[in-house]
């Protein structure tokens, strides 16, 4: 059995672009760190905003840092119902076709045309972890919550196995399984609980590994395609990689060295 993976619960929050932040908090405001999050470089700020639609509003939504290219609101399904929204379940940063919302801060208001999502449950890990668990970036796996611990509110008859869990790999990540508050409340999971990764069918993990067609030279295009299709690239002694292919494959843990 592979080592268990800790659970982290993400309450509703917002990531802001620099431009939106200054419209909401003023041109001289700075995004102030109050606490570091599990993932390297990510932090909870001291700033809060209000979210509103014609149907409802939610106050005191925490801004997370650092700034993003585009603002993004991550809600629970219950929050979305209260706002009359039907956001898609998405990986962070994927906003196409998602609903917009009105954001209000102490110095102004911003209407974002899109960017409200329900975060797809996911596991953060490093390329080294990925080798241990035998998974690739963007692969979909199952996560089972481990047996209840004394400080967990979960009782054995409500044990939950989550499907559609997205694997996210980066050198900057730390091993953690992220759920939103609805998922946590329904299953009784709490931050610090442990969980186990597995793939359907109960087959040995090695049997699920798929390899990208073998070539002598791989470009960044090949690495992106392998990543999209959840495949591993086999690297032999005489394999040639373009520099960008090497960087991307290393960062995402897509290489197996022979
Ligand atoms: Zn996360």
PDB file of C-alpha atoms and ligand atoms in Angstrom:
ATOM      1  CA  UNK A   1       0.000   0.000   0.000  1.00  0.00           C
ATOM      2  CA  UNK A   2       1.307   3.446  -0.921  1.00  0.00           C
ATOM      3  CA  UNK A   3       1.603   6.022   1.824  1.00  0.00           C
ATOM      4  CA  UNK A   4      -1.657   7.851   2.665  1.00  0.00           C
ATOM      5  CA  UNK A   5      -2.280  11.374   1.362  1.00  0.00           C
ATOM      6  CA  UNK A   6      -3.442  14.151   3.671  1.00  0.00           C
ATOM      7  CA  UNK A   7      -6.775  15.880   3.032  1.00  0.00           C
ATOM      8  CA  UNK A   8      -7.121  19.674   2.790  1.00  0.00           C
ATOM      9  CA  UNK A   9     -10.504  21.430   2.739  1.00  0.00           C
ATOM     10  CA  UNK A  10     -10.718  24.635   0.662  1.00  0.00           C
ATOM     11  CA  UNK A  11     -13.405  27.089   1.753  1.00  0.00           C
ATOM     12  CA  UNK A  12     -14.867  29.428  -0.883  1.00  0.00           C
ATOM     13  CA  UNK A  13     -12.319  31.988  -2.041  1.00  0.00           C
ATOM     14  CA  UNK A  14     -11.308  34.315  -4.834  1.00  0.00           C
ATOM     15  CA  UNK A  15      -8.106  34.800  -6.829  1.00  0.00           C
ATOM     16  CA  UNK A  16      -7.792  38.282  -8.339  1.00  0.00           C
ATOM     17  CA  UNK A  17      -5.905  39.756 -11.255  1.00  0.00           C
ATOM     18  CA  UNK A  18      -3.721  42.681 -10.259  1.00  0.00           C
ATOM     19  CA  UNK A  19      -5.946  45.024 -12.225  1.00  0.00           C
ATOM     20  CA  UNK A  20      -9.179  43.830 -10.556  1.00  0.00           C
ATOM     21  CA  UNK A  21      -7.503  43.974  -7.132  1.00  0.00           C
ATOM     22  CA  UNK A  22      -6.623  47.667  -7.537  1.00  0.00           C
ATOM     23  CA  UNK A  23     -10.125  48.490  -8.776  1.00  0.00           C
ATOM     24  CA  UNK A  24     -11.567  46.844  -5.656  1.00  0.00           C
ATOM     25  CA  UNK A  25      -9.041  48.013  -3.057  1.00  0.00           C
ATOM     26  CA  UNK A  26      -7.609  51.209  -4.544  1.00  0.00           C
ATOM     27  CA  UNK A  27      -4.498  52.020  -6.589  1.00  0.00           C
ATOM     28  CA  UNK A  28      -2.160  52.080  -3.562  1.00  0.00           C
ATOM     29  CA  UNK A  29      -3.405  48.935  -1.823  1.00  0.00           C
ATOM     30  CA  UNK A  30      -1.167  45.884  -1.392  1.00  0.00           C
ATOM     31  CA  UNK A  31      -2.275  42.285  -1.151  1.00  0.00           C
ATOM     32  CA  UNK A  32      -1.265  41.407   2.422  1.00  0.00           C
ATOM     33  CA  UNK A  33      -0.264  37.888   3.393  1.00  0.00           C
ATOM     34  CA  UNK A  34      -1.781  36.622   6.618  1.00  0.00           C
ATOM     35  CA  UNK A  35      -1.030  32.890   6.361  1.00  0.00           C
ATOM     36  CA  UNK A  36       0.789  30.561   3.960  1.00  0.00           C
ATOM     37  CA  UNK A  37      -1.229  27.775   2.353  1.00  0.00           C
ATOM     38  CA  UNK A  38       0.006  24.198   1.876  1.00  0.00           C
ATOM     39  CA  UNK A  39       1.072  24.826  -1.716  1.00  0.00           C
ATOM     40  CA  UNK A  40       4.352  26.721  -2.090  1.00  0.00           C
ATOM     41  CA  UNK A  41       3.916  30.456  -2.798  1.00  0.00           C
ATOM     42  CA  UNK A  42       0.139  30.420  -2.228  1.00  0.00           C
ATOM     43  CA  UNK A  43      -1.199  32.467   0.667  1.00  0.00           C
ATOM     44  CA  UNK A  44      -4.372  33.672   2.372  1.00  0.00           C
ATOM     45  CA  UNK A  45      -4.523  37.473   2.379  1.00  0.00           C
ATOM     46  CA  UNK A  46      -6.085  39.875   4.872  1.00  0.00           C
ATOM     47  CA  UNK A  47      -8.478  41.135   2.197  1.00  0.00           C
ATOM     48  CA  UNK A  48     -12.120  40.171   1.710  1.00  0.00           C
ATOM     49  CA  UNK A  49     -14.694  40.937  -0.985  1.00  0.00           C
ATOM     50  CA  UNK A  50     -18.446  40.581  -1.426  1.00  0.00           C
ATOM     51  CA  UNK A  51     -19.863  38.485  -4.274  1.00  0.00           C
ATOM     52  CA  UNK A  52     -23.293  39.279  -5.692  1.00  0.00           C
ATOM     53  CA  UNK A  53     -25.749  38.261  -8.396  1.00  0.00           C
ATOM     54  CA  UNK A  54     -29.354  39.396  -8.932  1.00  0.00           C
ATOM     55  CA  UNK A  55     -30.391  36.430  -6.753  1.00  0.00           C
ATOM     56  CA  UNK A  56     -28.084  36.592  -3.753  1.00  0.00           C
ATOM     57  CA  UNK A  57     -24.856  37.747  -2.174  1.00  0.00           C
ATOM     58  CA  UNK A  58     -22.015  36.315  -0.097  1.00  0.00           C
ATOM     59  CA  UNK A  59     -19.920  38.565   2.129  1.00  0.00           C
ATOM     60  CA  UNK A  60     -16.418  38.076   3.530  1.00  0.00           C
ATOM     61  CA  UNK A  61     -14.986  35.991   0.719  1.00  0.00           C
ATOM     62  CA  UNK A  62     -11.263  35.745   1.258  1.00  0.00           C
ATOM     63  CA  UNK A  63      -8.780  36.823  -1.401  1.00  0.00           C
ATOM     64  CA  UNK A  64      -5.934  34.362  -1.964  1.00  0.00           C
ATOM     65  CA  UNK A  65      -2.553  35.340  -3.362  1.00  0.00           C
ATOM     66  CA  UNK A  66      -0.499  35.710  -5.420  1.00  0.00           C
ATOM     67  CA  UNK A  67      -2.246  37.540  -8.279  1.00  0.00           C
ATOM     68  CA  UNK A  68      -3.494  35.514 -11.244  1.00  0.00           C
ATOM     69  CA  UNK A  69      -3.762  36.490 -14.905  1.00  0.00           C
ATOM     70  CA  UNK A  70      -7.562  36.404 -14.611  1.00  0.00           C
ATOM     71  CA  UNK A  71      -9.802  36.623 -11.542  1.00  0.00           C
ATOM     72  CA  UNK A  72     -11.369  33.334 -10.441  1.00  0.00           C
ATOM     73  CA  UNK A  73     -14.061  32.559  -7.864  1.00  0.00           C
ATOM     74  CA  UNK A  74     -14.180  29.061  -6.349  1.00  0.00           C
ATOM     75  CA  UNK A  75     -17.491  28.239  -4.672  1.00  0.00           C
ATOM     76  CA  UNK A  76     -19.176  25.199  -3.184  1.00  0.00           C
ATOM     77  CA  UNK A  77     -22.280  23.910  -4.976  1.00  0.00           C
ATOM     78  CA  UNK A  78     -24.376  25.173  -2.034  1.00  0.00           C
ATOM     79  CA  UNK A  79     -22.933  28.694  -2.462  1.00  0.00           C
ATOM     80  CA  UNK A  80     -23.745  28.558  -6.166  1.00  0.00           C
ATOM     81  CA  UNK A  81     -27.377  27.619  -5.505  1.00  0.00           C
ATOM     82  CA  UNK A  82     -27.723  30.592  -3.147  1.00  0.00           C
ATOM     83  CA  UNK A  83     -26.417  32.895  -5.887  1.00  0.00           C
ATOM     84  CA  UNK A  84     -28.614  31.358  -8.580  1.00  0.00           C
ATOM     85  CA  UNK A  85     -25.558  30.190 -10.519  1.00  0.00           C
ATOM     86  CA  UNK A  86     -24.768  26.878 -12.158  1.00  0.00           C
ATOM     87  CA  UNK A  87     -20.966  26.917 -12.491  1.00  0.00           C
ATOM     88  CA  UNK A  88     -19.081  24.089 -14.182  1.00  0.00           C
ATOM     89  CA  UNK A  89     -16.715  21.774 -12.318  1.00  0.00           C
ATOM     90  CA  UNK A  90     -13.298  22.840 -13.571  1.00  0.00           C
ATOM     91  CA  UNK A  91      -9.573  22.679 -13.070  1.00  0.00           C
ATOM     92  CA  UNK A  92      -8.167  25.965 -11.792  1.00  0.00           C
ATOM     93  CA  UNK A  93      -7.615  28.493 -14.611  1.00  0.00           C
ATOM     94  CA  UNK A  94     -10.134  26.920 -17.022  1.00  0.00           C
ATOM     95  CA  UNK A  95     -12.900  29.535 -17.288  1.00  0.00           C
ATOM     96  CA  UNK A  96     -14.380  29.054 -20.726  1.00  0.00           C
ATOM     97  CA  UNK A  97     -18.182  29.213 -20.583  1.00  0.00           C
ATOM     98  CA  UNK A  98     -18.262  29.715 -16.799  1.00  0.00           C
ATOM     99  CA  UNK A  99     -20.619  32.337 -15.315  1.00  0.00           C
ATOM    100  CA  UNK A 100     -19.543  35.822 -14.255  1.00  0.00           C
ATOM    101  CA  UNK A 101     -20.312  37.666 -11.027  1.00  0.00           C
ATOM    102  CA  UNK A 102     -20.206  41.101  -9.396  1.00  0.00           C
ATOM    103  CA  UNK A 103     -17.309  41.592  -6.950  1.00  0.00           C
ATOM    104  CA  UNK A 104     -17.358  44.482  -4.475  1.00  0.00           C
ATOM    105  CA  UNK A 105     -14.431  45.732  -2.400  1.00  0.00           C
ATOM    106  CA  UNK A 106     -13.927  48.784  -0.160  1.00  0.00           C
ATOM    107  CA  UNK A 107     -12.936  51.015  -3.103  1.00  0.00           C
ATOM    108  CA  UNK A 108     -14.924  49.764  -6.029  1.00  0.00           C
ATOM    109  CA  UNK A 109     -16.781  47.169  -7.971  1.00  0.00           C
ATOM    110  CA  UNK A 110     -15.837  44.798 -10.784  1.00  0.00           C
ATOM    111  CA  UNK A 111     -18.152  42.724 -12.981  1.00  0.00           C
ATOM    112  CA  UNK A 112     -16.231  39.721 -14.275  1.00  0.00           C
ATOM    113  CA  UNK A 113     -17.822  38.185 -17.394  1.00  0.00           C
ATOM    114  CA  UNK A 114     -16.649  34.664 -16.457  1.00  0.00           C
ATOM    115  CA  UNK A 115     -14.520  32.909 -13.844  1.00  0.00           C
ATOM    116  CA  UNK A 116     -16.938  31.358 -11.319  1.00  0.00           C
ATOM    117  CA  UNK A 117     -16.217  27.638 -10.969  1.00  0.00           C
ATOM    118  CA  UNK A 118     -16.641  24.669  -8.669  1.00  0.00           C
ATOM    119  CA  UNK A 119     -13.085  23.412  -8.274  1.00  0.00           C
ATOM    120  CA  UNK A 120     -12.594  19.882  -9.514  1.00  0.00           C
ATOM    121  CA  UNK A 121     -11.373  17.803  -6.587  1.00  0.00           C
ATOM    122  CA  UNK A 122      -7.682  17.213  -7.078  1.00  0.00           C
ATOM    123  CA  UNK A 123      -4.433  15.927  -5.640  1.00  0.00           C
ATOM    124  CA  UNK A 124      -1.326  18.129  -5.732  1.00  0.00           C
ATOM    125  CA  UNK A 125       1.963  16.263  -5.981  1.00  0.00           C
ATOM    126  CA  UNK A 126       5.567  16.552  -7.128  1.00  0.00           C
ATOM    127  CA  UNK A 127       6.992  14.548 -10.052  1.00  0.00           C
ATOM    128  CA  UNK A 128       8.683  12.342  -7.441  1.00  0.00           C
ATOM    129  CA  UNK A 129       5.333  11.587  -5.767  1.00  0.00           C
ATOM    130  CA  UNK A 130       3.867  10.898  -9.213  1.00  0.00           C
ATOM    131  CA  UNK A 131       6.474   8.208  -9.813  1.00  0.00           C
ATOM    132  CA  UNK A 132       5.664   6.651  -6.457  1.00  0.00           C
ATOM    133  CA  UNK A 133       1.894   6.612  -7.084  1.00  0.00           C
ATOM    134  CA  UNK A 134       2.382   5.796 -10.767  1.00  0.00           C
ATOM    135  CA  UNK A 135       0.218   8.602 -12.124  1.00  0.00           C
ATOM    136  CA  UNK A 136       0.672  11.372 -14.684  1.00  0.00           C
ATOM    137  CA  UNK A 137      -0.432  14.994 -14.739  1.00  0.00           C
ATOM    138  CA  UNK A 138      -4.191  15.416 -15.411  1.00  0.00           C
ATOM    139  CA  UNK A 139      -4.879  11.720 -14.849  1.00  0.00           C
ATOM    140  CA  UNK A 140      -8.218  10.974 -13.174  1.00  0.00           C
ATOM    141  CA  UNK A 141      -8.142   8.670 -10.141  1.00  0.00           C
ATOM    142  CA  UNK A 142     -10.233   7.608  -7.160  1.00  0.00           C
ATOM    143  CA  UNK A 143      -9.531   8.699  -3.595  1.00  0.00           C
ATOM    144  CA  UNK A 144     -10.857   6.811  -0.588  1.00  0.00           C
ATOM    145  CA  UNK A 145     -10.998   8.479   2.796  1.00  0.00           C
ATOM    146  CA  UNK A 146      -9.095   6.380   5.314  1.00  0.00           C
ATOM    147  CA  UNK A 147     -10.705   4.910   8.409  1.00  0.00           C
ATOM    148  CA  UNK A 148     -12.085   7.580  10.735  1.00  0.00           C
ATOM    149  CA  UNK A 149      -9.742   9.007  13.328  1.00  0.00           C
ATOM    150  CA  UNK A 150     -10.931  10.074  16.796  1.00  0.00           C
ATOM    151  CA  UNK A 151     -10.916  13.776  15.790  1.00  0.00           C
ATOM    152  CA  UNK A 152     -12.889  13.177  12.599  1.00  0.00           C
ATOM    153  CA  UNK A 153     -16.640  13.767  12.557  1.00  0.00           C
ATOM    154  CA  UNK A 154     -17.005  10.962  10.024  1.00  0.00           C
ATOM    155  CA  UNK A 155     -18.377   7.640  11.176  1.00  0.00           C
ATOM    156  CA  UNK A 156     -17.596   4.338   9.488  1.00  0.00           C
ATOM    157  CA  UNK A 157     -21.053   3.788   7.913  1.00  0.00           C
ATOM    158  CA  UNK A 158     -20.597   6.978   5.861  1.00  0.00           C
ATOM    159  CA  UNK A 159     -17.213   6.182   4.317  1.00  0.00           C
ATOM    160  CA  UNK A 160     -16.868   7.848   0.925  1.00  0.00           C
ATOM    161  CA  UNK A 161     -14.849   7.091  -2.202  1.00  0.00           C
ATOM    162  CA  UNK A 162     -14.418  10.094  -4.483  1.00  0.00           C
ATOM    163  CA  UNK A 163     -14.224   9.590  -8.245  1.00  0.00           C
ATOM    164  CA  UNK A 164     -13.148  12.141 -10.867  1.00  0.00           C
ATOM    165  CA  UNK A 165     -10.167  13.263  -8.808  1.00  0.00           C
ATOM    166  CA  UNK A 166      -7.684  15.178 -10.960  1.00  0.00           C
ATOM    167  CA  UNK A 167      -3.936  14.648 -10.552  1.00  0.00           C
ATOM    168  CA  UNK A 168      -1.945  17.898 -10.691  1.00  0.00           C
ATOM    169  CA  UNK A 169       1.842  17.681 -10.792  1.00  0.00           C
ATOM    170  CA  UNK A 170       4.448  20.380 -10.318  1.00  0.00           C
ATOM    171  CA  UNK A 171       7.831  20.718  -8.652  1.00  0.00           C
ATOM    172  CA  UNK A 172       6.248  23.464  -6.559  1.00  0.00           C
ATOM    173  CA  UNK A 173       3.438  21.328  -5.156  1.00  0.00           C
ATOM    174  CA  UNK A 174       3.172  19.486  -1.871  1.00  0.00           C
ATOM    175  CA  UNK A 175       1.248  16.238  -1.570  1.00  0.00           C
ATOM    176  CA  UNK A 176      -2.358  17.091  -0.572  1.00  0.00           C
ATOM    177  CA  UNK A 177      -5.894  16.015  -1.602  1.00  0.00           C
ATOM    178  CA  UNK A 178      -8.156  19.081  -1.963  1.00  0.00           C
ATOM    179  CA  UNK A 179     -11.921  19.049  -1.436  1.00  0.00           C
ATOM    180  CA  UNK A 180     -14.406  21.901  -1.110  1.00  0.00           C
ATOM    181  CA  UNK A 181     -16.615  22.395   1.937  1.00  0.00           C
ATOM    182  CA  UNK A 182     -19.673  20.641   0.439  1.00  0.00           C
ATOM    183  CA  UNK A 183     -17.609  17.558  -0.353  1.00  0.00           C
ATOM    184  CA  UNK A 184     -16.111  17.665   3.129  1.00  0.00           C
ATOM    185  CA  UNK A 185     -19.418  18.144   4.937  1.00  0.00           C
ATOM    186  CA  UNK A 186     -21.090  15.338   3.001  1.00  0.00           C
ATOM    187  CA  UNK A 187     -18.294  12.899   3.754  1.00  0.00           C
ATOM    188  CA  UNK A 188     -17.243  14.149   7.186  1.00  0.00           C
ATOM    189  CA  UNK A 189     -13.707  14.773   5.934  1.00  0.00           C
ATOM    190  CA  UNK A 190     -11.580  17.310   7.757  1.00  0.00           C
ATOM    191  CA  UNK A 191      -8.267  18.948   6.999  1.00  0.00           C
ATOM    192  CA  UNK A 192      -5.529  16.595   8.192  1.00  0.00           C
ATOM    193  CA  UNK A 193      -7.507  13.384   7.631  1.00  0.00           C
ATOM    194  CA  UNK A 194      -5.804  10.850   5.432  1.00  0.00           C
ATOM    195  CA  UNK A 195      -6.863   9.284   2.152  1.00  0.00           C
ATOM    196  CA  UNK A 196      -5.679   6.604  -0.233  1.00  0.00           C
ATOM    197  CA  UNK A 197      -5.206   6.885  -4.005  1.00  0.00           C
ATOM    198  CA  UNK A 198      -6.318   4.068  -6.254  1.00  0.00           C
ATOM    199  CA  UNK A 199      -7.395   3.302  -9.797  1.00  0.00           C
ATOM    200  CA  UNK A 200     -10.514   1.446 -10.828  1.00  0.00           C
ATOM    201  CA  UNK A 201     -10.509  -2.284 -11.353  1.00  0.00           C
ATOM    202  CA  UNK A 202      -8.029  -3.060  -8.628  1.00  0.00           C
ATOM    203  CA  UNK A 203      -5.430  -3.986 -11.295  1.00  0.00           C
ATOM    204  CA  UNK A 204      -1.800  -3.503 -10.347  1.00  0.00           C
ATOM    205  CA  UNK A 205      -1.027   0.171 -10.921  1.00  0.00           C
ATOM    206  CA  UNK A 206       1.685  -0.614 -13.475  1.00  0.00           C
ATOM    207  CA  UNK A 207      -0.869  -2.148 -15.831  1.00  0.00           C
ATOM    208  CA  UNK A 208      -2.574   1.212 -16.315  1.00  0.00           C
ATOM    209  CA  UNK A 209       0.489   3.046 -17.532  1.00  0.00           C
ATOM    210  CA  UNK A 210       0.294   4.108 -21.167  1.00  0.00           C
ATOM    211  CA  UNK A 211       3.273   5.131 -23.244  1.00  0.00           C
ATOM    212  CA  UNK A 212       3.527   7.782 -25.908  1.00  0.00           C
ATOM    213  CA  UNK A 213       4.544   6.400 -29.327  1.00  0.00           C
ATOM    214  CA  UNK A 214       8.318   6.052 -29.360  1.00  0.00           C
ATOM    215  CA  UNK A 215      10.377   8.577 -31.309  1.00  0.00           C
ATOM    216  CA  UNK A 216      13.999   9.603 -31.421  1.00  0.00           C
ATOM    217  CA  UNK A 217      13.265  13.321 -30.946  1.00  0.00           C
ATOM    218  CA  UNK A 218      10.499  14.792 -28.816  1.00  0.00           C
ATOM    219  CA  UNK A 219       9.387  18.419 -29.112  1.00  0.00           C
ATOM    220  CA  UNK A 220       7.271  20.422 -26.674  1.00  0.00           C
ATOM    221  CA  UNK A 221       4.276  19.501 -28.867  1.00  0.00           C
ATOM    222  CA  UNK A 222       4.840  15.804 -28.121  1.00  0.00           C
ATOM    223  CA  UNK A 223       5.121  16.440 -24.396  1.00  0.00           C
ATOM    224  CA  UNK A 224       1.907  18.502 -24.361  1.00  0.00           C
ATOM    225  CA  UNK A 225       0.110  15.779 -26.282  1.00  0.00           C
ATOM    226  CA  UNK A 226       1.382  13.068 -23.928  1.00  0.00           C
ATOM    227  CA  UNK A 227       0.198  15.161 -20.990  1.00  0.00           C
ATOM    228  CA  UNK A 228      -3.256  15.674 -22.513  1.00  0.00           C
ATOM    229  CA  UNK A 229      -3.671  11.961 -23.101  1.00  0.00           C
ATOM    230  CA  UNK A 230      -2.285  10.893 -19.732  1.00  0.00           C
ATOM    231  CA  UNK A 231       0.715   9.131 -21.265  1.00  0.00           C
ATOM    232  CA  UNK A 232       4.326   8.676 -20.222  1.00  0.00           C
ATOM    233  CA  UNK A 233       7.297   9.293 -22.516  1.00  0.00           C
ATOM    234  CA  UNK A 234      10.033   6.700 -22.437  1.00  0.00           C
ATOM    235  CA  UNK A 235      13.511   8.231 -22.473  1.00  0.00           C
ATOM    236  CA  UNK A 236      16.350   6.063 -23.774  1.00  0.00           C
ATOM    237  CA  UNK A 237      20.055   6.850 -23.823  1.00  0.00           C
ATOM    238  CA  UNK A 238      19.946   8.294 -27.353  1.00  0.00           C
ATOM    239  CA  UNK A 239      16.594  10.113 -27.065  1.00  0.00           C
ATOM    240  CA  UNK A 240      16.740  13.792 -28.010  1.00  0.00           C
ATOM    241  CA  UNK A 241      14.539  16.381 -26.281  1.00  0.00           C
ATOM    242  CA  UNK A 242      14.175  20.034 -27.196  1.00  0.00           C
ATOM    243  CA  UNK A 243      14.899  22.282 -24.184  1.00  0.00           C
ATOM    244  CA  UNK A 244      11.227  23.251 -23.754  1.00  0.00           C
ATOM    245  CA  UNK A 245      10.168  19.597 -24.018  1.00  0.00           C
ATOM    246  CA  UNK A 246      12.687  18.690 -21.336  1.00  0.00           C
ATOM    247  CA  UNK A 247      11.481  21.459 -19.002  1.00  0.00           C
ATOM    248  CA  UNK A 248       7.787  20.651 -19.361  1.00  0.00           C
ATOM    249  CA  UNK A 249       8.228  16.891 -19.089  1.00  0.00           C
ATOM    250  CA  UNK A 250      10.403  17.226 -15.994  1.00  0.00           C
ATOM    251  CA  UNK A 251       8.051  19.676 -14.314  1.00  0.00           C
ATOM    252  CA  UNK A 252       5.030  17.475 -14.933  1.00  0.00           C
ATOM    253  CA  UNK A 253       6.713  14.129 -14.244  1.00  0.00           C
ATOM    254  CA  UNK A 254       5.973  12.705 -17.688  1.00  0.00           C
ATOM    255  CA  UNK A 255       9.291  10.921 -18.317  1.00  0.00           C
ATOM    256  CA  UNK A 256      10.317   7.405 -17.528  1.00  0.00           C
ATOM    257  CA  UNK A 257      14.062   6.874 -17.902  1.00  0.00           C
ATOM    258  CA  UNK A 258      15.243   3.568 -19.220  1.00  0.00           C
TER     259      UNK A 258
HETATM  260 ZN1  LIG B   1      -5.592  22.692  -4.564  1.00  0.00          ZN
END
